[in-house]
XYZ file of N, CA, C and O in Angstrom:
568
model
N 80.101 117.391 74.425
C 81.008 118.248 75.486
C 82.072 119.406 74.801
O 82.660 118.788 74.548
N 81.885 120.762 75.041
C 83.044 121.506 74.515
C 83.820 121.329 75.676
O 83.564 121.463 76.707
N 85.208 121.333 74.988
C 86.128 121.283 76.214
C 86.384 123.120 76.634
O 86.261 123.810 75.646
N 87.062 122.812 77.917
C 87.782 124.482 78.489
C 88.583 124.723 78.742
O 89.456 123.456 79.153
N 89.389 125.466 78.709
C 91.080 125.851 79.117
C 91.026 125.755 80.589
O 89.987 125.628 81.324
N 92.206 125.240 80.894
C 92.666 125.323 82.487
C 92.462 126.675 82.970
O 91.597 126.519 84.575
N 92.612 127.634 82.498
C 91.911 128.980 82.971
C 90.633 129.234 83.287
O 90.194 129.414 84.546
N 89.703 128.414 82.484
C 88.363 128.247 82.818
C 87.764 127.612 83.886
O 86.774 127.954 84.401
N 88.839 126.613 83.713
C 88.106 125.792 84.669
C 88.426 125.946 86.275
O 87.437 125.988 87.097
N 89.743 126.498 86.197
C 89.843 127.587 87.560
C 89.200 128.591 88.247
O 88.709 128.435 89.350
N 88.856 129.130 86.958
C 87.833 130.316 87.104
C 86.399 129.905 87.721
O 85.827 130.217 88.780
N 86.129 128.862 87.098
C 84.652 127.968 87.189
C 84.980 127.364 88.765
O 83.898 127.526 89.683
N 85.879 127.050 89.138
C 86.136 126.288 90.574
C 86.201 127.045 91.642
O 85.464 126.878 92.717
N 87.014 127.845 91.486
C 87.463 129.003 92.364
C 86.806 130.393 92.376
O 86.982 131.039 93.321
N 86.192 130.559 91.407
C 85.368 131.909 91.530
C 86.029 133.169 91.984
O 86.852 133.935 91.325
N 85.586 133.713 93.244
C 85.970 134.910 93.401
C 87.722 134.888 93.760
O 88.417 135.808 93.792
N 88.129 133.946 94.331
C 89.340 133.344 94.801
C 90.305 133.588 93.567
O 91.610 133.517 93.886
N 89.986 133.297 92.302
C 90.924 132.835 91.361
C 91.876 133.799 91.127
O 92.749 133.595 90.480
N 91.313 135.034 91.278
C 92.177 136.511 90.963
C 93.032 136.197 92.057
O 94.581 136.656 91.762
N 93.108 136.033 93.301
C 94.469 135.760 94.119
C 95.301 134.729 93.886
O 96.296 134.612 94.326
N 94.605 133.570 93.035
C 95.512 132.435 92.701
C 96.119 132.763 91.558
O 97.310 131.763 91.070
N 96.025 133.564 90.550
C 96.821 133.844 89.463
C 98.353 133.613 89.841
O 98.611 134.573 90.554
N 98.874 133.273 88.907
C 100.291 132.905 88.888
C 100.954 131.939 90.133
O 102.224 132.012 90.060
N 100.238 131.759 91.216
C 100.716 130.675 92.103
C 100.659 129.380 91.186
O 99.964 128.957 90.595
N 101.372 128.751 92.191
C 101.628 127.170 91.875
C 100.295 126.378 92.436
O 100.155 126.747 93.696
N 99.389 125.822 91.540
C 98.446 125.140 92.010
C 98.798 123.529 91.860
O 99.232 123.168 91.019
N 98.359 122.892 93.007
C 98.101 121.461 92.268
C 96.884 120.961 92.864
O 95.798 120.888 93.937
N 96.179 120.320 91.500
C 94.914 119.809 91.455
C 94.787 118.140 92.148
O 96.075 117.402 91.477
N 93.771 117.552 92.494
C 94.000 116.339 92.896
C 92.552 115.836 92.309
O 91.695 116.544 92.483
N 92.630 114.757 91.758
C 91.215 114.067 91.163
C 90.870 112.775 92.164
O 91.587 112.499 92.606
N 89.641 112.873 92.554
C 89.272 112.043 93.653
C 88.333 111.491 92.757
O 87.323 112.060 92.546
N 88.204 110.167 93.319
C 86.844 109.403 92.792
C 85.706 109.128 93.630
O 86.090 108.796 94.862
N 84.653 109.656 93.746
C 83.448 109.446 94.420
C 82.778 107.980 94.255
O 82.412 108.087 93.153
N 82.853 107.011 95.181
C 82.521 106.190 94.806
C 80.881 106.125 94.574
O 79.920 106.623 95.546
N 80.175 105.390 93.687
C 78.869 105.320 93.444
C 78.415 103.573 94.100
O 79.284 103.080 94.863
N 77.118 103.563 93.766
C 76.726 102.221 94.089
C 76.925 101.411 92.591
O 76.246 101.570 91.677
N 78.052 100.566 92.600
C 78.376 99.995 91.488
C 79.220 98.984 91.868
O 80.020 98.556 93.140
N 78.878 97.698 91.056
C 79.505 96.390 90.942
C 80.552 96.606 89.692
O 79.857 96.394 88.898
N 81.758 96.773 90.169
C 82.519 97.048 88.975
C 83.551 95.858 88.178
O 83.805 96.045 87.294
N 83.416 94.707 89.034
C 84.151 93.841 88.555
C 83.446 92.260 89.198
O 83.127 92.333 90.051
N 83.467 91.611 87.938
C 82.436 90.149 88.414
C 83.291 89.148 87.624
O 82.779 88.883 86.663
N 84.160 88.292 88.059
C 85.096 87.623 87.280
C 85.083 85.891 87.933
O 85.461 86.121 88.948
N 85.278 85.076 87.021
C 85.089 83.634 87.414
C 86.274 82.977 86.745
O 86.255 83.081 85.463
N 87.187 82.485 87.655
C 88.579 81.800 87.043
C 88.384 79.773 87.391
O 88.034 79.627 88.770
N 88.195 79.520 86.557
C 88.047 77.772 86.438
C 89.150 77.266 85.448
O 88.837 77.630 84.375
N 89.551 76.206 85.992
C 90.154 75.735 87.189
C 91.446 76.633 87.373
O 92.353 76.830 86.713
N 91.521 76.743 88.626
C 92.238 77.748 89.049
C 93.780 76.523 89.320
O 93.818 75.579 89.487
N 95.051 77.434 89.233
C 96.272 76.954 89.271
C 96.800 77.252 90.638
O 96.368 78.142 91.249
N 97.334 76.736 91.023
C 98.296 76.697 92.367
C 98.668 77.981 92.599
O 99.145 78.534 93.812
N 99.464 78.301 91.398
C 100.133 79.481 91.638
C 99.498 80.833 91.680
O 99.301 81.840 92.383
N 97.954 80.710 91.190
C 97.002 81.811 91.317
C 96.579 82.090 93.023
O 96.782 82.808 93.507
N 96.728 80.919 93.719
C 96.070 80.811 95.159
C 97.420 81.617 95.704
O 97.562 82.097 96.602
N 98.698 81.078 95.331
C 99.830 81.381 96.101
C 100.117 82.888 95.854
O 100.276 83.781 96.704
N 99.993 83.506 94.501
C 100.078 84.772 94.201
C 98.883 85.772 95.283
O 99.062 86.998 95.333
N 97.611 85.160 95.323
C 96.753 85.838 96.046
C 96.756 85.476 97.355
O 95.771 86.266 98.099
N 97.863 85.041 97.634
C 97.976 84.884 99.292
C 96.728 83.656 99.910
O 96.347 83.989 101.110
N 96.194 83.222 99.231
C 95.050 82.298 99.379
C 95.679 80.917 100.157
O 94.556 80.433 100.914
N 96.881 80.682 100.079
C 97.214 79.720 101.066
C 98.007 79.908 102.280
O 98.052 79.100 102.665
N 97.576 81.213 103.047
C 98.099 81.288 104.097
C 96.904 82.149 105.056
O 95.752 81.866 104.786
N 97.298 82.098 106.404
C 96.220 82.551 107.229
C 95.203 81.874 107.683
O 95.361 80.662 107.992
N 93.608 81.959 107.372
C 92.873 81.001 107.657
C 92.771 79.789 106.803
O 92.585 78.725 107.299
N 93.280 79.578 105.735
C 93.594 78.793 104.795
C 94.699 77.774 104.727
O 95.070 77.214 103.573
N 95.826 78.171 105.610
C 96.723 77.446 105.621
C 96.716 76.089 106.013
O 95.931 75.364 106.604
N 97.500 75.354 105.067
C 97.372 73.920 105.242
C 96.525 73.381 104.288
O 96.149 72.190 103.718
N 95.271 73.991 103.498
C 94.409 73.783 102.916
C 94.738 73.509 101.235
O 95.820 74.266 100.757
N 94.316 72.960 100.634
C 94.518 72.666 99.088
C 93.514 73.001 98.426
O 92.564 72.141 98.355
N 93.572 74.203 97.796
C 92.145 74.508 96.789
C 92.487 74.638 95.438
O 91.995 74.730 94.387
N 93.459 73.522 95.103
C 93.946 73.317 93.547
C 92.963 72.843 93.005
O 92.192 71.886 93.218
N 92.356 73.323 91.691
C 91.333 72.935 91.166
C 89.925 73.232 91.156
O 89.199 73.080 90.307
N 90.043 74.243 92.431
C 88.794 74.765 92.478
C 88.565 76.236 91.963
O 89.423 76.733 91.279
N 87.609 76.702 91.897
C 87.374 78.086 91.202
C 87.595 79.399 92.077
O 87.369 79.006 93.473
N 87.628 80.423 91.408
C 87.634 81.559 92.225
C 86.942 82.465 91.872
O 86.762 83.051 90.665
N 86.157 83.078 92.472
C 85.102 84.308 92.040
C 85.830 85.570 92.528
O 86.190 85.883 93.685
N 85.604 86.761 91.742
C 86.456 87.845 92.250
C 85.360 88.559 91.937
O 84.743 89.196 90.899
N 84.813 89.349 92.948
C 83.764 90.753 92.841
C 84.454 92.144 93.660
O 85.051 91.801 94.643
N 84.215 93.092 92.952
C 84.704 94.343 93.385
C 83.568 95.146 93.321
O 82.759 95.449 92.618
N 83.409 96.174 94.658
C 82.511 96.903 95.187
C 82.673 98.034 95.447
O 83.711 98.633 95.572
N 81.496 99.369 94.930
C 81.999 100.683 95.595
C 80.609 100.975 96.083
O 79.523 100.405 95.204
N 80.025 101.404 97.149
C 81.225 101.741 98.181
C 81.404 100.358 98.617
O 81.076 99.210 98.696
N 82.747 100.861 99.356
C 83.379 99.516 99.912
C 82.986 98.698 100.789
O 83.225 97.655 100.895
N 82.172 99.118 101.664
C 81.516 98.373 102.745
C 80.557 97.362 102.373
O 80.122 96.694 102.953
N 80.008 97.593 100.892
C 78.927 96.523 100.434
C 79.570 95.193 100.170
O 78.893 94.324 100.225
N 81.205 95.005 100.433
C 81.454 93.997 100.411
C 81.245 93.146 101.512
O 80.840 91.548 101.351
N 80.377 93.607 102.704
C 80.325 92.551 103.772
C 78.836 92.161 103.377
O 78.566 90.725 103.728
N 77.984 92.912 102.889
C 76.582 92.013 102.336
C 76.862 91.164 101.286
O 75.806 90.274 101.283
N 77.480 91.665 100.113
C 77.890 90.585 99.132
C 78.523 89.057 99.694
O 77.870 88.227 99.412
N 79.606 89.236 100.730
C 79.751 88.100 101.542
C 78.707 87.296 102.159
O 78.690 86.089 101.903
N 77.686 88.024 102.980
C 76.611 87.191 103.253
C 75.840 86.847 102.447
O 75.572 85.629 101.976
N 75.669 87.488 100.981
C 74.399 86.707 99.954
C 75.618 85.638 99.573
O 74.458 84.437 99.089
N 76.518 85.564 99.215
C 77.326 84.730 98.394
C 77.398 83.538 99.229
O 77.133 82.132 98.639
N 77.445 83.432 100.627
C 77.609 82.407 101.519
C 76.130 81.769 101.858
O 75.883 80.336 101.726
N 74.906 82.660 101.589
C 73.710 81.790 101.719
C 73.493 81.341 100.554
O 72.487 80.723 100.462
N 73.829 81.701 99.332
C 73.110 81.375 98.303
C 74.071 79.903 97.633
O 73.561 79.527 96.490
N 75.389 79.628 98.002
C 75.803 78.366 97.414
C 76.804 77.987 98.539
O 77.315 78.929 99.614
N 77.370 76.631 98.356
C 78.588 76.379 99.473
C 79.565 76.817 98.741
O 80.347 76.017 98.201
N 80.170 77.970 99.330
C 81.458 78.432 98.974
C 82.189 78.935 100.045
O 81.679 78.854 101.151
N 83.573 79.372 100.073
C 84.223 79.880 101.080
C 84.716 80.962 100.942
O 84.929 81.567 99.735
N 84.757 81.885 101.902
C 85.408 83.221 101.644
C 86.861 82.932 101.643
O 87.824 82.692 102.528
N 87.579 83.534 100.584
C 89.168 83.395 100.425
C 89.819 85.078 101.166
O 90.524 84.980 101.571
N 88.967 86.067 100.612
C 89.692 87.085 100.905
C 88.438 88.235 101.189
O 87.567 88.277 100.245
N 88.059 89.024 102.227
C 87.064 90.106 102.101
C 88.021 91.423 102.349
O 88.299 91.296 103.474
N 87.657 92.418 101.718
C 88.230 93.646 101.731
C 87.694 94.777 102.183
O 86.961 95.252 100.874
N 87.088 95.418 103.332
C 85.727 96.019 103.479
C 86.455 97.801 103.152
O 85.334 98.634 103.166
N 87.975 97.730 103.335
C 88.329 99.250 102.950
C 88.723 99.659 101.516
O 88.907 100.429 101.096
N 88.656 98.181 100.457
C 88.897 98.310 99.026
C 87.430 97.977 98.485
O 87.565 98.075 97.019
N 86.972 97.125 98.909
C 85.645 96.672 98.447
C 86.382 95.531 97.422
O 85.160 95.238 96.524
N 86.744 94.746 97.862
C 87.031 93.419 97.025
C 86.606 92.362 97.707
O 86.956 92.084 98.900
N 86.097 90.892 97.099
C 85.564 89.942 97.648
C 86.250 88.880 96.704
O 85.999 88.798 95.484
N 87.118 87.823 97.372
C 87.150 86.300 96.855
C 86.658 85.360 97.333
O 86.674 85.188 98.471
N 86.062 84.559 96.630
C 85.271 83.205 96.936
C 85.759 82.143 96.359
O 86.333 82.178 95.193
N 85.909 81.102 97.160
C 86.457 79.740 96.786
C 85.270 78.596 96.570
O 84.494 78.903 97.514
N 85.553 77.611 95.655
C 84.621 76.675 95.535
C 84.761 76.209 94.433
O 85.157 76.466 93.268
N 83.753 75.112 94.282
C 83.452 74.452 92.745
C 82.780 75.678 92.196
O 82.532 76.499 92.345
N 83.087 74.994 90.747
C 82.813 76.048 89.550
C 81.519 76.385 89.484
O 80.861 77.489 89.825
N 80.256 75.413 89.749
C 78.901 75.573 90.016
C 78.487 76.083 90.784
O 77.542 77.467 90.966
N 79.341 76.364 92.238
C 78.831 76.757 93.323
C 79.472 78.672 93.251
O 78.684 79.367 93.625
N 80.498 78.447 92.780
C 81.031 80.069 92.464
C 80.356 80.583 91.659
O 79.985 81.772 91.620
N 80.021 79.872 90.953
C 79.183 80.518 89.518
C 77.676 81.200 89.920
O 77.488 82.154 89.953
N 77.017 79.968 90.793
C 75.995 80.542 91.332
C 75.877 81.702 92.457
O 75.111 82.603 92.266
N 77.030 81.552 92.941
C 77.084 82.748 94.487
C 77.541 84.042 93.427
O 76.844 84.670 93.866
N 78.288 84.202 92.276
C 78.629 85.130 91.849
C 76.998 85.768 91.384
O 77.128 87.197 91.175
N 76.514 85.140 90.396
C 75.348 85.436 89.799
C 74.344 85.925 91.047
O 73.759 87.148 90.717
N 74.379 85.185 92.041
C 73.264 85.957 92.911
C 73.962 87.097 93.878
O 72.975 87.890 93.838
N 75.042 87.401 93.631
C 75.427 88.449 94.268
C 75.275 89.736 93.381
O 74.665 90.997 93.583
N 75.499 89.620 92.099
C 75.459 90.766 91.167
C 73.693 90.780 90.967
O 73.341 91.972 90.857
N 73.079 89.723 90.984
C 71.935 89.858 90.595
C 71.061 90.711 92.155
O 70.098 91.753 91.616
N 71.613 90.298 93.183
C 70.736 90.974 94.357
C 71.097 92.573 94.319
O 70.549 93.278 94.646
N 72.835 92.826 94.263
C 72.993 94.138 94.089
C 72.269 94.998 92.903
O 72.094 96.232 93.102
N 71.865 94.317 91.825
C 71.387 95.052 91.086
C 69.730 95.384 91.231
O 69.228 96.457 91.140
N 68.987 94.096 91.522
C 67.828 94.454 91.535
C 67.295 94.764 92.857
O 66.044 95.487 93.077
N 67.664 94.327 93.877
C 67.222 94.739 95.528
C 67.667 95.865 95.575
O 67.215 96.402 96.291
N 69.335 96.174 95.480
C 69.878 97.416 95.911
C 70.006 98.520 95.271
O 70.389 99.522 95.508
N 69.758 98.366 93.773
C 69.626 99.275 92.630
C 71.005 99.600 92.469
O 71.686 100.961 92.102
N 72.254 98.834 92.310
C 73.222 99.171 92.033
C 73.293 99.288 90.769
O 72.660 98.359 90.105
N 74.242 99.701 90.078
C 74.669 99.525 88.504
C 75.824 98.136 88.714
O 76.509 98.115 89.368
N 75.435 97.442 87.691
C 75.971 96.101 87.894
C 76.843 95.984 86.216
O 76.379 96.276 85.515
N 78.100 95.114 86.607
C 78.797 94.708 85.296
C 78.468 93.439 84.628
O 77.715 92.470 85.521
N 78.922 92.869 83.688
C 78.664 91.750 83.260
C 79.380 90.730 83.910
O 80.685 90.777 84.471
N 79.259 89.210 84.020
C 80.145 88.500 84.810
C 80.668 87.520 83.802
O 80.324 87.098 82.758
N 82.186 87.827 83.684
C 83.135 87.018 82.950
C 83.772 85.961 83.344
O 83.665 85.834 84.719
N 84.118 84.847 82.756
C 84.645 83.673 83.033
C 85.833 83.226 82.251
O 85.832 83.752 80.747
N 86.885 82.928 82.826
C 88.020 82.297 82.014
C 88.464 80.923 82.436
O 88.222 80.599 83.571
Protein backbone atom coordinates (compact mmCIF):
# COMPACT_ATOMS: atom_id res chain seq x y z
CA UNK A 1 0.00 0.00 0.00
CA UNK A 2 1.41 3.39 -1.01
CA UNK A 3 1.72 6.03 1.68
CA UNK A 4 -0.03 9.35 1.31
CA UNK A 5 0.86 12.73 2.73
CA UNK A 6 -1.04 14.44 5.51
CA UNK A 7 -2.44 16.92 3.00
CA UNK A 8 -3.67 14.12 0.72
CA UNK A 9 -5.35 12.43 3.68
CA UNK A 10 -7.09 15.63 4.74
CA UNK A 11 -8.21 16.24 1.17
CA UNK A 12 -9.73 12.76 0.99
CA UNK A 13 -11.42 13.08 4.38
CA UNK A 14 -12.84 16.56 4.04
CA UNK A 15 -13.14 16.93 0.22
CA UNK A 16 -14.83 20.28 -0.46
CA UNK A 17 -14.24 21.61 3.07
CA UNK A 18 -10.47 21.19 2.78
CA UNK A 19 -9.94 24.60 1.14
CA UNK A 20 -11.65 26.26 4.12
CA UNK A 21 -9.55 24.27 6.61
CA UNK A 22 -6.11 25.05 5.13
CA UNK A 23 -3.89 26.88 7.61
CA UNK A 24 -6.10 26.11 10.61
CA UNK A 25 -5.09 23.90 13.49
CA UNK A 26 -6.82 20.57 13.23
CA UNK A 27 -7.08 17.79 15.74
CA UNK A 28 -7.58 14.25 14.49
CA UNK A 29 -8.85 11.57 16.81
CA UNK A 30 -8.41 7.89 16.07
CA UNK A 31 -11.36 5.77 17.03
CA UNK A 32 -11.33 2.00 17.17
CA UNK A 33 -14.52 0.53 15.83
CA UNK A 34 -15.00 -2.76 17.61
CA UNK A 35 -15.49 -5.80 15.46
CA UNK A 36 -16.59 -9.26 16.44
CA UNK A 37 -13.45 -10.52 18.12
CA UNK A 38 -12.11 -12.54 21.01
CA UNK A 39 -8.82 -10.66 21.37
CA UNK A 40 -7.37 -12.28 24.50
CA UNK A 41 -7.76 -15.72 26.03
CA UNK A 42 -5.26 -16.56 28.76
CA UNK A 43 -5.12 -19.04 31.62
CA UNK A 44 -2.98 -18.46 34.72
CA UNK A 45 -2.14 -21.46 36.92
CA UNK A 46 -1.44 -21.77 39.74
CA UNK A 47 -2.29 -18.32 40.86
CA UNK A 48 -0.56 -16.49 43.65
CA UNK A 49 -2.44 -14.56 46.34
CA UNK A 50 -0.83 -11.35 45.03
CA UNK A 51 -2.50 -11.83 41.65
CA UNK A 52 -5.90 -12.06 43.32
CA UNK A 53 -5.20 -8.99 45.39
CA UNK A 54 -3.95 -6.93 42.43
CA UNK A 55 -7.01 -7.90 40.40
CA UNK A 56 -9.19 -7.06 43.45
CA UNK A 57 -10.67 -10.55 43.38
CA UNK A 58 -10.49 -10.78 47.18
CA UNK A 59 -13.10 -8.04 47.78
CA UNK A 60 -16.77 -7.52 47.00
CA UNK A 61 -18.63 -10.72 46.20
CA UNK A 62 -15.50 -12.77 46.94
CA UNK A 63 -14.63 -11.07 50.25
CA UNK A 64 -13.35 -13.60 52.75
CA UNK A 65 -12.93 -16.37 50.16
CA UNK A 66 -9.51 -17.91 49.61
CA UNK A 67 -8.85 -18.73 45.96
CA UNK A 68 -5.12 -19.23 46.41
CA UNK A 69 -3.91 -22.04 44.18
CA UNK A 70 -6.87 -21.81 41.82
CA UNK A 71 -6.56 -20.85 38.19
CA UNK A 72 -7.64 -17.61 36.57
CA UNK A 73 -9.03 -17.33 33.05
CA UNK A 74 -8.88 -13.96 31.31
CA UNK A 75 -10.92 -13.29 28.16
CA UNK A 76 -11.50 -10.00 26.32
CA UNK A 77 -14.13 -9.27 23.68
CA UNK A 78 -15.35 -6.72 21.21
CA UNK A 79 -18.11 -5.71 21.10
CA UNK A 80 -17.98 -5.40 24.84
CA UNK A 81 -21.53 -6.59 25.48
CA UNK A 82 -20.47 -10.05 24.27
CA UNK A 83 -19.00 -10.62 27.72
CA UNK A 84 -22.51 -11.35 29.05
CA UNK A 85 -22.93 -14.22 26.58
CA UNK A 86 -19.41 -15.44 27.35
CA UNK A 87 -20.12 -15.55 31.08
CA UNK A 88 -23.24 -17.62 30.41
CA UNK A 89 -21.34 -20.05 28.15
CA UNK A 90 -18.49 -20.36 30.68
CA UNK A 91 -20.84 -21.04 33.61
CA UNK A 92 -22.75 -23.69 31.65
CA UNK A 93 -19.63 -25.47 30.39
CA UNK A 94 -17.67 -25.91 33.63
CA UNK A 95 -17.83 -25.51 37.38
CA UNK A 96 -16.25 -22.05 37.61
CA UNK A 97 -16.96 -18.74 39.32
CA UNK A 98 -17.16 -15.34 37.71
CA UNK A 99 -14.39 -13.26 39.28
CA UNK A 100 -15.12 -10.12 37.29
CA UNK A 101 -17.25 -9.16 34.33
CA UNK A 102 -17.20 -5.73 32.67
CA UNK A 103 -19.75 -5.20 29.91
CA UNK A 104 -18.37 -1.69 29.28
CA UNK A 105 -14.84 -2.89 28.47
CA UNK A 106 -15.47 -6.48 27.42
CA UNK A 107 -13.39 -8.17 30.12
CA UNK A 108 -14.23 -11.48 31.77
CA UNK A 109 -12.25 -13.12 34.58
CA UNK A 110 -13.20 -16.63 35.66
CA UNK A 111 -11.92 -18.59 38.66
CA UNK A 112 -11.65 -22.27 39.47
CA UNK A 113 -9.55 -25.39 39.16
CA UNK A 114 -7.20 -25.64 36.19
CA UNK A 115 -9.22 -28.24 34.28
CA UNK A 116 -12.47 -26.35 34.84
CA UNK A 117 -11.06 -22.96 33.83
CA UNK A 118 -9.40 -24.47 30.77
CA UNK A 119 -12.66 -26.17 29.74
CA UNK A 120 -14.62 -22.93 30.18
CA UNK A 121 -12.13 -20.77 28.24
CA UNK A 122 -11.90 -23.33 25.42
CA UNK A 123 -15.70 -23.57 25.17
CA UNK A 124 -16.13 -19.78 25.13
CA UNK A 125 -13.54 -19.37 22.36
CA UNK A 126 -15.04 -22.28 20.39
CA UNK A 127 -18.61 -20.96 20.76
CA UNK A 128 -17.69 -17.44 19.70
CA UNK A 129 -15.69 -18.70 16.71
CA UNK A 130 -17.95 -21.47 15.43
CA UNK A 131 -21.44 -20.35 16.45
CA UNK A 132 -21.23 -16.55 16.48
CA UNK A 133 -18.65 -16.12 13.72
CA UNK A 134 -16.19 -14.04 15.76
CA UNK A 135 -12.51 -13.78 14.95
CA UNK A 136 -10.75 -15.65 17.75
CA UNK A 137 -7.24 -15.78 19.14
CA UNK A 138 -5.16 -18.64 20.46
CA UNK A 139 -5.57 -19.61 24.09
CA UNK A 140 -2.36 -19.05 26.05
CA UNK A 141 -1.42 -20.57 29.37
CA UNK A 142 1.17 -19.59 31.94
